[in-house]
Short mmCIF file of C-alpha atoms in Angstrom, two decimals:
data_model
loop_
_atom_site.label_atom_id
_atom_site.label_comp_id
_atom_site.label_asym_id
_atom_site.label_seq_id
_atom_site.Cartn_x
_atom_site.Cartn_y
_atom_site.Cartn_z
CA UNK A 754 38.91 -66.31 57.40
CA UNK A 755 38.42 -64.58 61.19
CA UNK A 756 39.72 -61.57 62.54
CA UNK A 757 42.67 -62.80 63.61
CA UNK A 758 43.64 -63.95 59.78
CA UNK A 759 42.98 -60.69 58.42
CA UNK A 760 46.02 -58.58 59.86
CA UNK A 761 43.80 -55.64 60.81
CA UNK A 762 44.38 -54.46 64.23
CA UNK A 763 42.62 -54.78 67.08
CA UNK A 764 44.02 -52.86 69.55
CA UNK A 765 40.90 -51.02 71.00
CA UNK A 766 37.93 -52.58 72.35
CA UNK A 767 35.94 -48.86 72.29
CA UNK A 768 32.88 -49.29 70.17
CA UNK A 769 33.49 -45.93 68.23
CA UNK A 770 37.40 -46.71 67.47
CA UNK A 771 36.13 -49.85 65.08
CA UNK A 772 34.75 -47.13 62.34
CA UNK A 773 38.60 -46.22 61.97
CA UNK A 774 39.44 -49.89 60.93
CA UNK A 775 39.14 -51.03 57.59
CA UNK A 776 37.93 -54.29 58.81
CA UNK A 777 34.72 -52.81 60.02
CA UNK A 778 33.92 -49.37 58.60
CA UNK A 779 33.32 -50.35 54.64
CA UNK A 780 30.78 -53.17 56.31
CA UNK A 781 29.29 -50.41 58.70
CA UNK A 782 28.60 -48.25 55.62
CA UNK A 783 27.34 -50.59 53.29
CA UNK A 784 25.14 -52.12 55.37
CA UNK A 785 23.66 -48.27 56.90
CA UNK A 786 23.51 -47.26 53.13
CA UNK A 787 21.38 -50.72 52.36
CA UNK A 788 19.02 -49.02 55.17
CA UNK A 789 18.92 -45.92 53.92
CA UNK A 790 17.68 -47.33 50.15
CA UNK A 791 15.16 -49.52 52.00
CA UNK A 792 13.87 -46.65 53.47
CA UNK A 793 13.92 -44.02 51.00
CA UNK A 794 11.70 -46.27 49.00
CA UNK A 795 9.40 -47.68 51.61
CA UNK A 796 8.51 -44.04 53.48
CA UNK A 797 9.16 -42.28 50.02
CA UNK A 798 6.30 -43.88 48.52
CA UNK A 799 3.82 -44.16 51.79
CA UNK A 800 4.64 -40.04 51.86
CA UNK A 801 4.22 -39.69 48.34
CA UNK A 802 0.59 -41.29 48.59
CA UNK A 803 -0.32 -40.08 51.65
CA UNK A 804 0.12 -36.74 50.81
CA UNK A 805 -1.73 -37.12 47.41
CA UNK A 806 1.60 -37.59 44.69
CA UNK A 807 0.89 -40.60 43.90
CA UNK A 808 -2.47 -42.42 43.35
CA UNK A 809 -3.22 -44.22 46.04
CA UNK A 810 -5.44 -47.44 44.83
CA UNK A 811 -7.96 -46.41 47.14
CA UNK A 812 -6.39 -47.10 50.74
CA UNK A 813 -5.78 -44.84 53.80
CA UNK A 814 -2.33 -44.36 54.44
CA UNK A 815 -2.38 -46.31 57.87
CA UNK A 816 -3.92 -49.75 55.26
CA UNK A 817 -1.06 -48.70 52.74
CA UNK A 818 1.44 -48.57 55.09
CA UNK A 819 0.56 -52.31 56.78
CA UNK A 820 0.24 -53.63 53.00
CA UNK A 821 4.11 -52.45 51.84
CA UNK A 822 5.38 -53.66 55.49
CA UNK A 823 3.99 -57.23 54.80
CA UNK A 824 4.79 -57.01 50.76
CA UNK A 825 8.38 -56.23 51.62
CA UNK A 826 8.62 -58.83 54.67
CA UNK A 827 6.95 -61.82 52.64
CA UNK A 828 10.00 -62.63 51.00
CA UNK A 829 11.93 -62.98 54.20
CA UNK A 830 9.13 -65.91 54.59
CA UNK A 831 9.16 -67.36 51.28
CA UNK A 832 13.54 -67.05 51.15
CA UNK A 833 15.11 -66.66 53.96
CA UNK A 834 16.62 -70.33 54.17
CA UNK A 835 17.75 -69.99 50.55
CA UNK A 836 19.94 -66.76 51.81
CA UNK A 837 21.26 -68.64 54.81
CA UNK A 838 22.37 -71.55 52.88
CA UNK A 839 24.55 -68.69 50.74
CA UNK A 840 25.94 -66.74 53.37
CA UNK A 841 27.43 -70.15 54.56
CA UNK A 842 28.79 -71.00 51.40
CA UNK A 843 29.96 -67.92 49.97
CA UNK A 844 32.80 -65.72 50.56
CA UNK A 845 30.59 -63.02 52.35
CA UNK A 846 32.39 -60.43 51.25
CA UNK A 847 31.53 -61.46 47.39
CA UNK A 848 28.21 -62.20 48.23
CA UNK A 849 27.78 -58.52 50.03
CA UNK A 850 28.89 -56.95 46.53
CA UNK A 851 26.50 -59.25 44.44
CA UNK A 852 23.59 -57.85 46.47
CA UNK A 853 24.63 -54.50 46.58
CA UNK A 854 24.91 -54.52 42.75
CA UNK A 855 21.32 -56.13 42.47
CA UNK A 856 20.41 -53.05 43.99
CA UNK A 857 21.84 -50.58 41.77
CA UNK A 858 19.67 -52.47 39.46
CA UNK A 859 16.39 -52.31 41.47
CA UNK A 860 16.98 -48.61 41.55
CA UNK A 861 17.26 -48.18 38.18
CA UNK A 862 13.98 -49.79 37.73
CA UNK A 863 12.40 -47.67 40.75
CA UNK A 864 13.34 -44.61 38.97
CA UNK A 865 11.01 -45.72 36.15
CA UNK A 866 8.24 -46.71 38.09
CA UNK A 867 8.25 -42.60 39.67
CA UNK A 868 8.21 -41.15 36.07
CA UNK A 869 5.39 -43.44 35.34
CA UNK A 870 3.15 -42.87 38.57
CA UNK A 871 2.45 -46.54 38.54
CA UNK A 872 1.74 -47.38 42.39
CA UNK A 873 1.04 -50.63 41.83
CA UNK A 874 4.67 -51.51 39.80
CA UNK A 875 6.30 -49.89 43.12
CA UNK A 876 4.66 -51.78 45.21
CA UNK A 877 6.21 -54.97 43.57
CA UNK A 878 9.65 -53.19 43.40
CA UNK A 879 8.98 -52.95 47.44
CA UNK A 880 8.41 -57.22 47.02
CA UNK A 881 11.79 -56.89 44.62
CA UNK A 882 13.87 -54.69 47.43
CA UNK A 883 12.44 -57.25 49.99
CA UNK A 884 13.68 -59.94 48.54
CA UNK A 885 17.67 -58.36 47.84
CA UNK A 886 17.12 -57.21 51.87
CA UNK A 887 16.58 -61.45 52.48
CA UNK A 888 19.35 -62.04 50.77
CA UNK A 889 21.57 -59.41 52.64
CA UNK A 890 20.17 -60.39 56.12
CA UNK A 891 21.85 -63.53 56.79
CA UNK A 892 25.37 -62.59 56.19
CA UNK A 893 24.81 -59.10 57.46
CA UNK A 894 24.80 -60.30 60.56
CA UNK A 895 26.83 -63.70 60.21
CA UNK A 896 30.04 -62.06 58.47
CA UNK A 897 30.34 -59.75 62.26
CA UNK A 898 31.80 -62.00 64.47
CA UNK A 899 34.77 -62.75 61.59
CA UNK A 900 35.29 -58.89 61.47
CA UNK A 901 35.59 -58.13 65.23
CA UNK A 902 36.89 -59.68 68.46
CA UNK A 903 33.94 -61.46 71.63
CA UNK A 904 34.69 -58.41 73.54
CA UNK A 905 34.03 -55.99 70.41
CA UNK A 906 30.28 -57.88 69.45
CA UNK A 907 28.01 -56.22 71.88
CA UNK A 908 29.51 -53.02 70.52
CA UNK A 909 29.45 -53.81 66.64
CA UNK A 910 26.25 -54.66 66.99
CA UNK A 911 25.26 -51.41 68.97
CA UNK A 912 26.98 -49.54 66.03
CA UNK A 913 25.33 -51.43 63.39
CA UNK A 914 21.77 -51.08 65.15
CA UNK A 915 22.69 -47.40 65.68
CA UNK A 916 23.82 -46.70 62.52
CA UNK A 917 21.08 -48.66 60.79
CA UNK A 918 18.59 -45.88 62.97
CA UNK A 919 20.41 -43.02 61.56
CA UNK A 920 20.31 -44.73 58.10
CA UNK A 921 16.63 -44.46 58.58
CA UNK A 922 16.43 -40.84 60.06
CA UNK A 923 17.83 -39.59 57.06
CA UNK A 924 15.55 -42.03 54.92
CA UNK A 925 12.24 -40.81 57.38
CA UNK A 926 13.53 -37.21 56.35
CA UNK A 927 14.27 -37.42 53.14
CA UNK A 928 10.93 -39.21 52.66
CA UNK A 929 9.20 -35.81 53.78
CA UNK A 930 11.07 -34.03 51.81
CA UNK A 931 10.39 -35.35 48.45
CA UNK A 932 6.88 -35.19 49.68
CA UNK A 933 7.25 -31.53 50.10
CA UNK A 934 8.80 -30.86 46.41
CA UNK A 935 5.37 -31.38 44.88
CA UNK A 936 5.36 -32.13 40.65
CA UNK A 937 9.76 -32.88 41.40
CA UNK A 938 9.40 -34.97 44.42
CA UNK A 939 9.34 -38.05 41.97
CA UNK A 940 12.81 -37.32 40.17
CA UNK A 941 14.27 -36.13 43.17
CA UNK A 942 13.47 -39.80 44.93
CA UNK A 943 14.58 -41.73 42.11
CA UNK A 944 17.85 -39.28 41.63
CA UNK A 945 18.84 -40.29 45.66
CA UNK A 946 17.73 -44.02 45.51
CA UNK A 947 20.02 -44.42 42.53
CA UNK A 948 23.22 -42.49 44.24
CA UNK A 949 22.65 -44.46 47.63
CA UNK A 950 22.80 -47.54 45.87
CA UNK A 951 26.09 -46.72 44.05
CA UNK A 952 27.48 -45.44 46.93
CA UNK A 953 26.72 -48.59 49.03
CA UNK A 954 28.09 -51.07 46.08
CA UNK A 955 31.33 -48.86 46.00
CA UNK A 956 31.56 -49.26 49.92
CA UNK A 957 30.89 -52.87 49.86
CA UNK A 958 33.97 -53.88 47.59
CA UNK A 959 36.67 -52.55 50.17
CA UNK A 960 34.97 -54.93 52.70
CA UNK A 961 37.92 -57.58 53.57
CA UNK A 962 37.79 -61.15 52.00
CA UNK A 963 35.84 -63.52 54.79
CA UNK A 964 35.97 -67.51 53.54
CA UNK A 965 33.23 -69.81 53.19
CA UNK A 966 32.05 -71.27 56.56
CA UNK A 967 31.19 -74.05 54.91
CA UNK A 968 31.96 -73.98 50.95
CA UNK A 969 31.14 -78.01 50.40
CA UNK A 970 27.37 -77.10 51.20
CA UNK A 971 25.06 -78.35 48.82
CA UNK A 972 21.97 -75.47 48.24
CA UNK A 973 18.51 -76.71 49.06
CA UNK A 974 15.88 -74.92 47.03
CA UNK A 975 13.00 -76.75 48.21
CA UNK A 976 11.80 -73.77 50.49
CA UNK A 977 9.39 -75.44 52.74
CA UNK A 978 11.60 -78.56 53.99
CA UNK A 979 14.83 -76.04 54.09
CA UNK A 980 13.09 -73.68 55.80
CA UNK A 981 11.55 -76.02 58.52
CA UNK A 982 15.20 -77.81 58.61
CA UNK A 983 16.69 -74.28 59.66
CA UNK A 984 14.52 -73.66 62.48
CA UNK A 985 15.62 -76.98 63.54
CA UNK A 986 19.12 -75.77 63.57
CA UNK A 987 18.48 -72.57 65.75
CA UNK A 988 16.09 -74.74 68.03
CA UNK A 989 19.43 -76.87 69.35
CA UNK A 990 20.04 -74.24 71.81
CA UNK A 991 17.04 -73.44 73.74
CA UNK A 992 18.80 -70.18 74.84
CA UNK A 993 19.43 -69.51 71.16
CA UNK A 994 15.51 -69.62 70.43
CA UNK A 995 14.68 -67.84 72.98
CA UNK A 996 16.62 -64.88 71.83
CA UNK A 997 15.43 -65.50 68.28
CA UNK A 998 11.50 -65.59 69.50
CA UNK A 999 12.02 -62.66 71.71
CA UNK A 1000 13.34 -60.58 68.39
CA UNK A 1001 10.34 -61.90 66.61
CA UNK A 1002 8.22 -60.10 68.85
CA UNK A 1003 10.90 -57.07 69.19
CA UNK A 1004 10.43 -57.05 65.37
CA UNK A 1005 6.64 -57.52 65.65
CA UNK A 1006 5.80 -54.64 68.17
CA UNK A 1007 8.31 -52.27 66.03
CA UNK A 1008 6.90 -52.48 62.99
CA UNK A 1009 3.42 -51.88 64.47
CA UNK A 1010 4.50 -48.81 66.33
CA UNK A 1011 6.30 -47.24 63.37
CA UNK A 1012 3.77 -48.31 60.44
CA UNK A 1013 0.95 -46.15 62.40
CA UNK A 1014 2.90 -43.04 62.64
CA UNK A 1015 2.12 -41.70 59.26
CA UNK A 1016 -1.52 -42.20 59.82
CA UNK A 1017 -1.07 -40.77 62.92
CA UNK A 1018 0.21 -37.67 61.96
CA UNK A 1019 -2.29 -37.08 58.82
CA UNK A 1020 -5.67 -38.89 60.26
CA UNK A 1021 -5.48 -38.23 63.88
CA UNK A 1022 -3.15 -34.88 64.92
CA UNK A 1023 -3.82 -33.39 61.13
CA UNK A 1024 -0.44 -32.74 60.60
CA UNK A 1025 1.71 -32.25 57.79
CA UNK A 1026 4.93 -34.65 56.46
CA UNK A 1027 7.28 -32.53 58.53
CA UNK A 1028 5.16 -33.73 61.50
CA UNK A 1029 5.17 -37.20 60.46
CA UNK A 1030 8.95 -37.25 59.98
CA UNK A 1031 9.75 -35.98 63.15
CA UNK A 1032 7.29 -38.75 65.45
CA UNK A 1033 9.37 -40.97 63.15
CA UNK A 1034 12.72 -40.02 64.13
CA UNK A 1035 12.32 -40.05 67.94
CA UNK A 1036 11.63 -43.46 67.69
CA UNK A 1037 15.27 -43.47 65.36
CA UNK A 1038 16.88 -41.89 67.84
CA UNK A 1039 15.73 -43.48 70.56
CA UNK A 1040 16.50 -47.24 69.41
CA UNK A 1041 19.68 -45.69 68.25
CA UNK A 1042 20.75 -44.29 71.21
CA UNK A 1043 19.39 -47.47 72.68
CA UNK A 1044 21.79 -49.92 70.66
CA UNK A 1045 24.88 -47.70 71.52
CA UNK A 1046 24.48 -47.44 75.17
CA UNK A 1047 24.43 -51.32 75.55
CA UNK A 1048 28.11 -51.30 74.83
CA UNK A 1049 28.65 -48.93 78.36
CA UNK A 1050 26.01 -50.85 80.12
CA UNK A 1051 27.51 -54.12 79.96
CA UNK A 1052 31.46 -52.94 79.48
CA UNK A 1053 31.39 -55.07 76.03
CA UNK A 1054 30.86 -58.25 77.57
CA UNK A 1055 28.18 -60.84 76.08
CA UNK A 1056 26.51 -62.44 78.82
CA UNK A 1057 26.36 -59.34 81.07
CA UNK A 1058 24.58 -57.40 78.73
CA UNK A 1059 21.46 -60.16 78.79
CA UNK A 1060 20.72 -57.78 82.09
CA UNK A 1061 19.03 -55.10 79.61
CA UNK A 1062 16.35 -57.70 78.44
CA UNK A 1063 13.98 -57.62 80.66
CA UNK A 1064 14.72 -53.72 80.93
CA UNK A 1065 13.96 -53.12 77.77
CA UNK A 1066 10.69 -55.01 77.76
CA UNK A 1067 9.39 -53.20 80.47
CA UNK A 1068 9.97 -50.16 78.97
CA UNK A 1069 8.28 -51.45 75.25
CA UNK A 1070 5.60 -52.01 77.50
CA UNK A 1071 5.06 -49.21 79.68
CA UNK A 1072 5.80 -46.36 77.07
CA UNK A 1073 3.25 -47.64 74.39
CA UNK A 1074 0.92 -48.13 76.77
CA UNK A 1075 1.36 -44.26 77.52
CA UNK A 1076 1.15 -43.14 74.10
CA UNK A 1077 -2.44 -44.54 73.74
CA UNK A 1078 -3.61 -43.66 76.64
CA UNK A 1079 -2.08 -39.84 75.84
CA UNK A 1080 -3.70 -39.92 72.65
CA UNK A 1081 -7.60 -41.21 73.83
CA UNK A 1082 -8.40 -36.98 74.19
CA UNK A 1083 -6.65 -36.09 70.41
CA UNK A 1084 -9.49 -34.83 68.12
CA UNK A 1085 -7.83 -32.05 65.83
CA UNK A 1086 -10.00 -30.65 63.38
CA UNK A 1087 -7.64 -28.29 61.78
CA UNK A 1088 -3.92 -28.93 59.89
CA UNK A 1089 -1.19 -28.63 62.87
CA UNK A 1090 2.57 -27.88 60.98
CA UNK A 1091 5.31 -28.74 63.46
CA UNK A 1092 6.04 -25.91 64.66
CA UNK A 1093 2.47 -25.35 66.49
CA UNK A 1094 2.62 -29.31 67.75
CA UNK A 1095 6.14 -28.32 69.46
CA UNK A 1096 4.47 -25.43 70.94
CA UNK A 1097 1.76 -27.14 73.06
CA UNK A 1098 3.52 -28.87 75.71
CA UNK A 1099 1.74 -31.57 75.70
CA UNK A 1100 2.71 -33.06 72.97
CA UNK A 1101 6.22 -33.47 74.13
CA UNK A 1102 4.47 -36.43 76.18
CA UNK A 1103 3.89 -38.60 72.35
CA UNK A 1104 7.69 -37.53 71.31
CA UNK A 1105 9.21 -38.77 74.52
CA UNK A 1106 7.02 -42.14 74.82
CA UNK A 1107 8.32 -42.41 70.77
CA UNK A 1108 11.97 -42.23 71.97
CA UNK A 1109 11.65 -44.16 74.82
CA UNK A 1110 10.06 -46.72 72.83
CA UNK A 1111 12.86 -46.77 70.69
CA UNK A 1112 16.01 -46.75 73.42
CA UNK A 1113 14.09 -49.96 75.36
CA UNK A 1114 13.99 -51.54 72.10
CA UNK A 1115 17.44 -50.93 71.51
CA UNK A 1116 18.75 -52.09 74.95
CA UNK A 1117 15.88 -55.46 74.62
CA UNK A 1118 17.48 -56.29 71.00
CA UNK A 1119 21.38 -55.92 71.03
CA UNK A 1120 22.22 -57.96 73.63
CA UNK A 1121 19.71 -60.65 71.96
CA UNK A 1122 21.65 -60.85 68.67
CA UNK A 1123 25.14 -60.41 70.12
CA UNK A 1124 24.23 -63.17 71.85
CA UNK A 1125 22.95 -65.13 69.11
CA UNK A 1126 26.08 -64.69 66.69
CA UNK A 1127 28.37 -65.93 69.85
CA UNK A 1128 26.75 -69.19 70.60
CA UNK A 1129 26.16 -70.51 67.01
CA UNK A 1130 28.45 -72.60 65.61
CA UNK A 1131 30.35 -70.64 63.11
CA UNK A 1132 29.20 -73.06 60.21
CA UNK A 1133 25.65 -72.74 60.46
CA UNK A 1134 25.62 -68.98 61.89
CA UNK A 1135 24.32 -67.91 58.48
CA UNK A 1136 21.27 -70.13 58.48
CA UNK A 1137 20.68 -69.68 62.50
CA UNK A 1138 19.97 -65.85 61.23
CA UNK A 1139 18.24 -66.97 58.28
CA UNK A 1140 15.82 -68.56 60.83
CA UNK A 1141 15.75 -66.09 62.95
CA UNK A 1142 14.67 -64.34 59.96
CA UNK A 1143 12.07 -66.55 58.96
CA UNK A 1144 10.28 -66.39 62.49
CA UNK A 1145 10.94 -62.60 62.75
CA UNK A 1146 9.29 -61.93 59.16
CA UNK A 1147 6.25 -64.43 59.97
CA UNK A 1148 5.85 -62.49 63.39
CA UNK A 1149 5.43 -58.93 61.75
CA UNK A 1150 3.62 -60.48 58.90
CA UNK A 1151 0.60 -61.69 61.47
CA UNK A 1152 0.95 -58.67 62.87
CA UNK A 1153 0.89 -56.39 60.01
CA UNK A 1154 -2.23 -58.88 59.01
CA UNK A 1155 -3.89 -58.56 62.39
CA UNK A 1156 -3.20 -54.61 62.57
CA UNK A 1157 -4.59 -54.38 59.10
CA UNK A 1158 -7.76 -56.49 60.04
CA UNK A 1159 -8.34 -54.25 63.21
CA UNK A 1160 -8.13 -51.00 61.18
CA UNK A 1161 -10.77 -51.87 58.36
CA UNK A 1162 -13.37 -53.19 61.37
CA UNK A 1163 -12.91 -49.65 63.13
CA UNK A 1164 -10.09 -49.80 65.50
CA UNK A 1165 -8.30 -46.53 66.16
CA UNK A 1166 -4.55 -46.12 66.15
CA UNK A 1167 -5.25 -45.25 69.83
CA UNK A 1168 -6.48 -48.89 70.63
CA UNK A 1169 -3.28 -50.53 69.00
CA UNK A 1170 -0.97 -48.80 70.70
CA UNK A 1171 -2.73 -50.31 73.69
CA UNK A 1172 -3.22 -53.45 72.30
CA UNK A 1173 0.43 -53.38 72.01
CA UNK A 1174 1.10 -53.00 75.78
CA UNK A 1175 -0.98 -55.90 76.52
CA UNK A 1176 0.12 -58.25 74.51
CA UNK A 1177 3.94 -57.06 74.64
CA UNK A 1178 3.54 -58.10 78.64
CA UNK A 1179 1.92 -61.52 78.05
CA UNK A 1180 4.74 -62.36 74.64
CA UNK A 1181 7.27 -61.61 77.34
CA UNK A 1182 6.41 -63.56 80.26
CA UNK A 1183 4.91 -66.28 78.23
CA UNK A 1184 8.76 -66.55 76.53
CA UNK A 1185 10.43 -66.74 80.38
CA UNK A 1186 7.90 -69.23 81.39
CA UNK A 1187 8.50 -71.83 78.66
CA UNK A 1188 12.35 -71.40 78.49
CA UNK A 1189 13.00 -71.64 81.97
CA UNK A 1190 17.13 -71.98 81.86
CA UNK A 1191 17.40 -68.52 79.46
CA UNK A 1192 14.58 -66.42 82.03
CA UNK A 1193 17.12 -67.73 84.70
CA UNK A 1194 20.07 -66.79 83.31
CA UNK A 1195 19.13 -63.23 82.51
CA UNK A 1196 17.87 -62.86 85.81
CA UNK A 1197 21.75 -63.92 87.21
CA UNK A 1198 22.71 -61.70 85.55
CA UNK A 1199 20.48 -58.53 86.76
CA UNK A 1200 21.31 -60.19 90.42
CA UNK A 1201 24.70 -59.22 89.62
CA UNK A 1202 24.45 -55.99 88.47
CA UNK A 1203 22.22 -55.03 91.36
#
């Protein structure tokens, strides 16, 4: 069933206006509320260890942090064409409240794992919640263009990046928070993961009935040849994968950025988790704010928002380079809370490089997947995202690897950020250069809105 079946209104083509509708707000706030549990558990547990709750198996919070990144993106690997081949044959709306409800579960179980202090059972349930966020992924973003008109995508998809953000301010916060609690921060974590994900089931049932795509598909579990047959699928448009490996690196470069900042904070400026939260959210708000002014930028339409691309690539580029050259001079010897770190002026140079970070990446990945959901076919949208899925997840698993690798031999935080830069510029340009017809199409575009 597509919007125009559902007999919700569509009147208003303002971004904002489509969290009054019933066809988009119960999706908007199941899927922000799946964020938030993903997050409460990830950060909850890398503050709880950093900050000496938890045992912590003998790793450095900037190794620990790498490790749950790649434990929770391994089953996107190992599933994602499995997920796909769902989303396509499901009603997504029935899926959506299966998954949700798996959650509940996994929560339940999470709780357990906190009153026992067993790190090492979490860190599966992080494998666990990775594997119900594969399963959500594909028709997360394949049920959208049923829910909302072409001219409504690039702004559904601001909203759901922007919301997703805020999702994981609250998570980033609330991570510190438990931190801060000291012999309660356990029960308090397990109290909130288990309301979120009752919360986000409840939301989940009022989202309208979508049909099947395609309900006479037959599910292939073999997970290698489905896999490799679904990156055939998104490889038939070589705009298509284009977009999909540019997000793989989006994904790549984000998840480096953001997995350093707790180490950051404790190893490098000394700080405390209020510290650590707070470098986390400008990057929050900045992709946030990011995703929702791509929707103004490009007056809702598709193809004019590809101008932001190569805008936002330059600024991934430019503003992590800054941050490690800023931070070449930082040698704190003594704890800095964050009120002294706002204090010194210069600091304000590693929040704003954090936010900008976090609005190019916004305004580099919106107009990607908008663009994505509009020219796939509507029956194999589902396992187009499942690929792009796949590649995304192997991406930030090499570099959660290679990150890793560089820490144990002696790298500094400083020289990844760096790193970063570099390799950011080459990703880019190397992308252009072998897809000729999508480089020249987003540069029409920026012609025009010169």
């Amino acid at each position: 069933m597509t919007l125009a079946q559902t007999g919700f209104s569509v009147r208003s083509t303002n971004q904002f206006s489509l969290l009054r509708t019933q066809r988009f707000a119960p999706y908007f706030a199941t899927q922000c509320l799946g964020a938030l549990n993903d997050n409460l558990l990830r950060n909850g547990l890398v503050m709880l260890v950093t900050f000496g709750l938890l045992p912590n198996m003998g790793s450095t919070p900037s190794i620990l942090a790498n490790i749950l990144g790649a434990v929770f993106i391994l089953p996107f690997v190992l599933f994602s064409s499995v997920a796909g081949q769902l989303a396509d044959r499901a009603d997504k709306s029935r899926l959506l409240q299966s998954i949700k409800l798996s959650e509940l579960g996994l929560m339940a179980v999470a709780c357990a794992m906190l009153w026992w202090q067993t790190t090492l059972g979490l860190i599966v349930l992080v494998f666990a919640m990775g594997l119900q966020s594969t399963m959500f992924g594909p028709v997360k973003y394949a049920i959208l263009p049923d829910l909302v008109r072409r001219s409504e995508l690039t702004g559904a998809n601001g909203l759901v990046e922007g919301g997703t953000y805020l999702a994981i301010i609250i998570g980033l916060y609330a991570g510190g928070f438990f931190a801060s609690l000291g012999d309660d921060s356990r029960a308090g974590l397990g109290v909130a993961l288990l309301v979120v994900a009752a919360v986000g089931y409840g939301t989940s049932r009022a989202i309208p009935k979508v049909a099947a795509a395609d309900p006479t598909l037959q599910i292939d579990f073999n997970l290698w040849r489905h896999s490799r047959k679904v990156v055939g699928f998104s490889r038939e448009r070589r705009d298509v994968f284009a977009a999909i490996l540019a997000l793989s690196w989006f994904w790549t470069i984000g998840f480096i950025v953001l997995a350093q900042l707790p180490g950051l904070s404790a190893d490098v400026l000394r700080g405390t988790p209020q510290l650590a939260n707070t470098l986390l959210v400008c990057f929050a708000v900045g992709i946030g704010a990011g995703s929702l002014l791509c929707e103004k930028l490009s007056s809702g339409d598709v193809d004019t928002a590809l101008w932001l691309v190569p805008v936002g690539a330059l600024g991934l580029t430019l503003f992590t380079a800054d941050i490690g050259l800023g931070l070449v001079h930082v040698n704190s010897s003594e704890t800095t809370n964050l009120a002294s770190f706002i204090q010194s002026p210069g600091n304000w140079r590693l929040l704003a490089d954090l936010t900008f970070i976090g609005l190019s990446g916004g305004l580099f990945s919106v107009p990607l997947y908008s663009m994505i959901q509009d020219r796939t076919r509507s029956t194999r949208r589902s396992q187009v995202i499942a690929a792009n899925n796949i590649l995304n997840s192997v991406a930030m698993m090499i570099g959660a690897l290679a990150a890793t690798a560089l820490l144990v031999v002696g790298a500094g935080i400083t020289d990844l950020y760096l790193l970063c830069a570099i390799v950011n510029t080459v990703i880019v340009t190397a992308i252009a250069m072998t897809n000729r017809e999508f480089a020249e199409e987003i540069w029409r575009t920026l012609r025009r809105k010169r």
